[in-house]
């Protein structure tokens, strides 16, 4: 069973024993104050070390890059030390883990921003219908509409690119095997890529190449810290939530795939429409992505083991990432191996809280 899905693959500098990737999953359980990973977070990730690769939950590279209370950061010494405990725990169980580097751009609120200012974005355009998660002034948490952002000045962009580099350096020191630049799901880098959210007239707006510029600058800065064989990127070309409506989504994904290939990046991770909706990827577009990217290609979004096996067997992907199944099945790979039934995840415990719905999902009997 699943001879392709359960076979090894080299991803840049790292060899995965199987092609079942744990998708990045926001769980909103970082230690407070300071958004610092804890022993509980280390336990959660270590329980899932059977994954070929774990991609960490999205992790803000700066306070400016935060859009949800209680998500972890990677821009303070305490956060770096917390992540070092996580990577140590994963490695002790024989696993591998990538840090997902995140800047939310306009999907934020003054309550999350340094000095209570406006969130930043390519252009001063609100993300229609989008929500973020804040702790209000009276101490109660709430989902609130995202705030009107201010447009970044051209001369602020090098500072954001430098924040990616600094977070990548911290990821290396914290023992992460790889890093993933999050350029998907309507967050800052995707806001630059998308034709509707980027109305800039400087070298970061207008043409497809200009809209892609900050993505490549961030990637190059991260590569300069860690080497291309430790770097992947996540894109979601058909994502339509968070106010994204991109007229050139496929063309820019293919342009970026070429640029990533030239740089010999370790992997390209494509988030397909799933929890956020959006049009499905066509077979032609999948094939084009495959043709344009020469590294390891990962797809994610509502896959079963059967569909993942079929996609890898036909060469359409090198690996497949699973999200919600990993929430409820710490030993997901072993369950695939044995053809065992899966636990069902409980959405009421996805975000926030402690052990319940986080580290208490049962694994199979190891002797079984
Ligand atoms: C979320 O916290 O809801 C979230 C984070 C990162 C994503 C998507 C959703 O890529």
XYZ file of N, CA and C in Angstrom, residues 49-212:
492
model
N 6.318 13.616 14.779
C 7.634 13.491 14.139
C 7.690 12.384 13.090
N 6.670 11.552 13.016
C 6.628 10.526 11.965
C 6.366 11.102 10.581
N 5.954 12.344 10.510
C 5.775 13.008 9.207
C 7.111 13.020 8.475
N 7.058 12.929 7.144
C 8.295 13.077 6.371
C 8.933 14.415 6.672
N 8.101 15.437 6.754
C 8.530 16.790 7.122
C 7.367 17.457 7.833
N 7.670 18.127 8.946
C 6.682 19.004 9.591
C 6.951 20.415 9.097
N 5.913 21.118 8.661
C 6.036 22.561 8.450
C 5.373 23.222 9.653
N 6.096 24.089 10.317
C 5.558 24.716 11.533
C 4.336 25.536 11.193
N 3.542 25.795 12.216
C 2.485 26.794 12.099
C 3.106 28.107 11.644
N 2.317 28.934 10.956
C 2.808 30.224 10.481
C 3.334 31.021 11.682
N 4.537 31.598 11.488
C 5.286 32.202 12.594
C 5.733 33.595 12.183
N 5.240 34.615 12.896
C 5.504 35.982 12.451
C 6.979 36.346 12.617
N 7.480 37.073 11.605
C 8.886 37.482 11.565
C 9.126 38.804 12.290
N 8.033 39.435 12.732
C 8.125 40.717 13.430
C 6.781 40.936 14.095
N 6.744 41.865 15.038
C 5.427 42.151 15.631
C 4.504 42.745 14.572
N 5.069 43.550 13.689
C 4.273 44.135 12.585
C 3.625 43.047 11.730
N 4.257 41.873 11.667
C 3.776 40.779 10.831
C 2.746 39.890 11.487
N 2.248 40.275 12.669
C 1.293 39.434 13.404
C -0.143 39.866 13.129
N -1.014 38.881 12.920
C -2.419 39.179 12.650
C -3.396 38.453 13.543
N -2.873 37.631 14.421
C -3.732 36.830 15.292
C -3.021 36.729 16.639
N -3.749 36.990 17.697
C -3.175 36.828 19.030
C -2.745 35.370 19.236
N -1.680 35.181 19.999
C -1.217 33.866 20.485
C -0.542 33.000 19.426
N -0.259 33.556 18.229
C 0.564 32.806 17.279
C 2.034 33.058 17.645
N 2.915 32.094 17.388
C 4.304 32.258 17.807
C 5.076 33.185 16.875
N 6.103 33.797 17.428
C 7.005 34.618 16.627
C 8.369 33.977 16.515
N 9.216 34.609 15.701
C 10.620 34.197 15.579
C 11.464 35.457 15.368
N 11.284 36.414 16.295
C 12.033 37.664 16.194
C 12.596 38.124 17.534
N 12.398 37.319 18.611
C 13.034 37.646 19.894
C 13.905 36.466 20.325
N 14.833 36.745 21.252
C 15.689 35.666 21.764
C 14.857 34.592 22.465
N 13.829 35.016 23.199
C 12.990 34.037 23.910
C 12.257 33.133 22.911
N 11.761 33.715 21.827
C 11.075 32.890 20.806
C 12.057 31.915 20.160
N 13.256 32.395 19.868
C 14.272 31.510 19.272
C 14.582 30.346 20.216
N 14.712 30.647 21.506
C 15.000 29.587 22.483
C 13.824 28.618 22.592
N 12.608 29.132 22.549
C 11.425 28.266 22.592
C 11.379 27.332 21.392
N 11.672 27.885 20.214
C 11.692 27.041 19.008
C 12.822 26.016 19.067
N 13.942 26.370 19.694
C 15.042 25.399 19.810
C 14.593 24.175 20.604
N 13.761 24.389 21.624
C 13.222 23.250 22.388
C 12.316 22.397 21.490
N 11.552 23.072 20.617
C 10.653 22.343 19.709
C 11.473 21.495 18.733
N 12.466 22.091 18.098
C 13.222 21.337 17.082
C 13.996 20.188 17.731
N 14.496 20.432 18.950
C 15.204 19.368 19.689
C 14.271 18.190 19.964
N 13.052 18.507 20.370
C 12.079 17.445 20.689
C 11.705 16.669 19.421
N 11.551 17.376 18.304
C 11.216 16.708 17.036
C 12.387 15.826 16.591
N 13.595 16.375 16.668
C 14.771 15.596 16.252
C 14.971 14.380 17.155
N 14.693 14.531 18.443
C 14.856 13.392 19.374
C 13.925 12.247 19.004
N 12.808 12.563 18.348
C 11.878 11.518 17.890
C 12.146 11.137 16.438
N 13.251 11.611 15.884
C 13.623 11.199 14.522
C 12.980 12.009 13.412
N 12.403 13.182 13.744
C 11.688 13.963 12.731
C 12.501 15.097 12.137
N 11.888 15.816 11.214
C 12.464 16.988 10.543
C 11.407 18.089 10.524
N 11.840 19.351 10.676
C 10.867 20.436 10.772
C 11.356 21.696 10.059
N 10.438 22.303 9.308
C 10.677 23.583 8.636
C 9.953 24.683 9.403
N 10.534 25.872 9.435
C 9.887 27.044 10.042
C 9.152 27.806 8.952
N 7.868 28.057 9.145
C 7.148 28.866 8.158
C 7.207 30.337 8.562
N 7.819 31.155 7.711
C 8.063 32.575 8.004
C 6.932 33.416 7.433
N 6.315 34.225 8.306
C 5.004 34.824 8.029
C 4.993 36.311 8.326
N 4.468 37.074 7.397
C 4.099 38.470 7.650
C 2.684 38.625 7.113
N 1.749 39.024 7.968
C 0.337 39.038 7.571
C -0.052 40.263 6.755
N 0.810 41.305 6.733
C 0.418 42.522 6.018
C -0.863 43.116 6.594
N -1.872 43.284 5.705
C -3.106 43.988 6.107
C -4.074 43.130 6.912
N -3.781 41.813 7.068
C -4.691 40.959 7.852
C -4.335 41.127 9.325
N -4.541 42.346 9.824
C -4.137 42.663 11.186
C -4.971 43.831 11.694
N -4.537 44.337 12.846
C -5.338 45.332 13.568
C -4.394 46.134 14.457
N -4.698 47.412 14.713
C -3.824 48.203 15.585
C -3.551 47.544 16.945
N -4.497 46.747 17.460
C -4.274 46.102 18.762
C -3.113 45.106 18.719
N -2.726 44.659 17.517
C -1.613 43.712 17.391
C -0.324 44.401 16.945
N -0.421 45.668 16.578
C 0.714 46.342 15.942
C 1.594 47.062 16.965
N 2.892 47.187 16.635
C 3.764 47.975 17.503
C 3.215 49.408 17.570
N 3.164 49.964 18.752
C 2.668 51.336 18.962
C 1.214 51.537 18.531
N 0.470 50.448 18.345
C -0.956 50.608 18.025
C -1.237 51.297 16.704
N -0.281 51.238 15.776
C -0.464 51.880 14.469
C -1.288 51.030 13.531
N -1.462 51.527 12.309
C -2.187 50.769 11.281
C -1.306 49.620 10.791
N -1.917 48.494 10.406
C -1.148 47.439 9.737
C -0.610 47.957 8.405
N 0.374 47.255 7.854
C 0.979 47.706 6.595
C 0.582 46.779 5.455
N 0.598 47.330 4.238
C 0.171 46.590 3.050
C 0.813 47.252 1.838
N 0.734 46.590 0.671
C 1.230 47.249 -0.540
C 0.476 48.547 -0.804
N -0.852 48.531 -0.573
C -1.680 49.701 -0.852
C -2.687 49.861 0.285
N -3.186 51.070 0.457
C -4.145 51.342 1.534
C -5.536 50.874 1.110
N -5.699 49.569 1.093
C -6.963 48.939 0.684
C -7.306 47.908 1.741
N -8.512 47.978 2.273
C -8.894 47.042 3.322
C -9.196 45.678 2.691
N -8.923 44.596 3.423
C -9.253 43.240 2.966
C -10.722 43.001 3.272
N -11.567 43.152 2.265
C -13.019 43.062 2.479
C -13.396 41.705 3.062
N -14.126 41.738 4.158
C -14.658 40.506 4.744
C -13.673 39.732 5.598
N -12.413 40.181 5.682
C -11.416 39.408 6.422
C -11.485 39.724 7.918
N -11.154 38.710 8.715
C -11.127 38.868 10.169
C -9.721 38.601 10.683
N -9.407 39.217 11.815
C -8.212 38.823 12.543
C -8.627 38.580 13.989
N -7.696 38.185 14.821
C -8.016 37.746 16.179
C -7.192 38.570 17.153
N -7.882 39.254 18.048
C -7.181 40.171 18.957
C -7.597 39.917 20.401
N -6.757 40.361 21.318
C -7.167 40.492 22.713
C -7.525 41.963 22.903
N -8.773 42.215 23.260
C -9.262 43.594 23.350
C -8.721 44.286 24.601
N -8.958 45.602 24.678
C -8.394 46.358 25.802
C -8.902 45.863 27.154
N -10.121 45.304 27.200
C -10.640 44.770 28.480
C -10.160 43.343 28.749
N -9.243 42.829 27.889
C -8.650 41.513 28.137
C -9.395 40.358 27.499
N -10.540 40.608 26.867
C -11.274 39.502 26.253
C -10.859 39.333 24.792
N -10.711 38.072 24.349
C -10.335 37.830 22.955
C -11.545 37.967 22.025
N -11.308 38.358 20.779
C -12.405 38.517 19.820
C -11.886 38.434 18.392
N -12.729 37.874 17.505
C -12.497 37.974 16.062
C -13.054 39.312 15.616
N -12.243 40.120 14.985
C -12.688 41.454 14.573
C -12.317 41.675 13.106
N -13.031 42.551 12.424
C -12.649 42.867 11.033
C -11.232 43.439 10.998
N -10.494 43.103 9.961
C -9.147 43.663 9.823
C -9.258 45.169 9.596
N -8.212 45.884 9.984
C -8.251 47.350 9.929
C -7.767 47.853 8.571
N -8.100 49.122 8.277
C -7.547 49.784 7.084
C -6.034 49.865 7.240
N -5.272 49.309 6.273
C -3.812 49.391 6.374
C -3.299 50.705 5.783
N -2.048 50.991 6.078
C -1.381 52.076 5.347
C -0.437 51.443 4.322
N -0.220 52.133 3.214
C 0.676 51.628 2.174
C 2.124 51.781 2.626
N 2.899 50.741 2.455
C 4.326 50.814 2.779
C 5.031 51.814 1.872
N 5.918 52.601 2.459
C 6.807 53.452 1.651
C 7.827 52.543 0.975
N 8.272 52.936 -0.204
C 9.267 52.131 -0.926
C 10.490 51.869 -0.044
N 10.891 52.879 0.718
C 12.126 52.705 1.502
C 11.909 51.901 2.783
N 10.677 51.452 3.046
C 10.443 50.546 4.180
C 10.624 49.085 3.780
N 10.597 48.812 2.483
C 10.595 47.409 2.052
C 11.910 46.694 2.386
N 13.061 47.343 2.230
C 14.286 46.649 2.649
C 14.256 46.201 4.115
N 13.594 46.953 4.971
C 13.500 46.561 6.384
C 12.677 45.300 6.562
N 11.627 45.162 5.764
C 10.803 43.944 5.845
C 11.592 42.757 5.301
N 12.290 42.974 4.195
C 13.130 41.899 3.641
C 14.180 41.486 4.679
N 14.739 42.465 5.373
C 15.732 42.159 6.415
C 15.097 41.377 7.565
N 13.823 41.639 7.855
C 13.146 40.860 8.908
C 13.035 39.385 8.505
N 12.797 39.122 7.213
C 12.803 37.717 6.758
C 14.183 37.094 6.980
N 15.225 37.848 6.631
C 16.584 37.313 6.788
C 16.906 37.047 8.257
N 16.533 37.991 9.115
C 16.834 37.808 10.552
C 16.087 36.608 11.113
N 14.823 36.460 10.709
C 14.041 35.310 11.192
C 14.641 34.009 10.660
N 15.130 34.032 9.412
C 15.758 32.827 8.853
C 17.024 32.478 9.633
N 17.799 33.489 9.977
C 19.015 33.236 10.764
C 18.645 32.643 12.123
N 17.593 33.180 12.727
C 17.145 32.615 14.006
C 16.662 31.181 13.818
N 15.963 30.915 12.706
C 15.486 29.551 12.442
C 16.668 28.593 12.346
N 17.731 29.027 11.668
C 18.925 28.187 11.567
C 19.518 27.924 12.945
N 19.647 28.970 13.754
C 20.223 28.802 15.096
C 19.324 27.957 15.991
N 18.008 28.030 15.756
C 17.063 27.250 16.575
C 16.994 25.788 16.136
N 17.711 25.423 15.082
C 17.802 24.012 14.706
C 16.783 23.540 13.682
N 16.065 24.487 13.038
C 15.147 24.062 11.980
C 15.944 23.473 10.818
N 15.382 22.448 10.191
C 16.037 21.796 9.053
C 15.881 22.619 7.776
N 14.736 23.306 7.660
C 14.403 24.078 6.462
C 13.599 25.290 6.902
N 13.448 26.259 5.999
C 12.454 27.306 6.227
C 11.550 27.393 4.998
N 10.315 27.817 5.261
C 9.329 28.005 4.198
C 8.889 29.463 4.223
N 9.094 30.160 3.122
C 8.633 31.541 3.002
C 7.146 31.493 2.630
N 6.318 32.062 3.491
C 4.863 32.017 3.301
C 4.447 33.147 2.361
N 4.186 32.793 1.115
C 3.761 33.780 0.118
C 2.348 33.458 -0.357
N 1.549 32.858 0.528
C 0.221 32.358 0.163
C -0.867 33.008 1.016
N -2.100 32.594 0.725
C -3.252 32.799 1.607
C -3.565 34.248 1.958
N -3.217 35.146 1.057
C -3.667 36.526 1.235
C -2.888 37.323 2.260
N -1.724 36.839 2.667
C -0.887 37.598 3.601
C 0.063 38.524 2.823
N 1.009 39.154 3.506
C 1.720 40.286 2.894
C 2.264 39.991 1.492
N 3.005 38.893 1.338
C 3.652 38.661 0.043
C 2.602 38.408 -1.035
N 1.529 37.726 -0.653
C 0.439 37.483 -1.606
C -0.285 38.795 -1.941
N -0.370 39.700 -0.969
C -0.986 41.014 -1.233
C -0.184 41.786 -2.291
N 1.143 41.601 -2.286
C 1.960 42.215 -3.342
C 1.728 41.523 -4.681
N 1.600 40.191 -4.669
C 1.442 39.460 -5.930
C 0.119 39.765 -6.617
N -0.930 39.936 -5.836
C -2.279 39.968 -6.397
C -2.595 41.313 -7.047
N -3.197 41.264 -8.244
C -3.448 42.495 -9.009
C -4.399 43.453 -8.292
N -5.343 42.939 -7.476
C -6.292 43.884 -6.873
C -5.745 44.538 -5.608
N -4.914 43.831 -4.855
C -4.452 44.382 -3.569
C -3.180 45.204 -3.726
N -2.533 45.125 -4.877
C -1.320 45.894 -5.135
C -1.605 46.937 -6.210
N -1.753 48.184 -5.796
C -2.001 49.292 -6.739
C -0.809 50.230 -6.776
N 0.368 49.719 -6.447
C 1.552 50.563 -6.344
C 2.039 51.025 -7.720
N 2.747 52.151 -7.692
C 3.323 52.666 -8.936
C 4.843 52.678 -8.879
N 5.427 52.123 -7.803
C 6.898 52.051 -7.721
C 7.372 50.698 -8.282
N 8.604 50.306 -8.011
C 9.116 49.066 -8.607
C 8.541 47.802 -7.980
N 7.661 47.958 -6.975
C 6.993 46.812 -6.349
C 5.548 46.662 -6.809
N 5.132 47.446 -7.805
C 3.763 47.334 -8.300
C 3.714 47.489 -9.804
N 2.547 47.180 -10.379
C 2.384 47.294 -11.827
C 2.570 45.947 -12.490
N 3.707 45.766 -13.178
C 3.913 44.517 -13.930
C 3.996 43.308 -13.003
N 3.803 42.149 -13.598
C 3.925 40.882 -12.865
C 5.314 40.766 -12.209
N 6.338 41.172 -12.947
C 7.699 41.115 -12.393
C 7.821 42.049 -11.185
N 7.245 43.241 -11.289
C 7.310 44.176 -10.167
C 6.529 43.655 -8.956
N 5.358 43.088 -9.196
C 4.548 42.582 -8.076
C 5.244 41.398 -7.402
N 6.055 40.683 -8.159
C 6.775 39.526 -7.608
C 8.069 39.917 -6.910
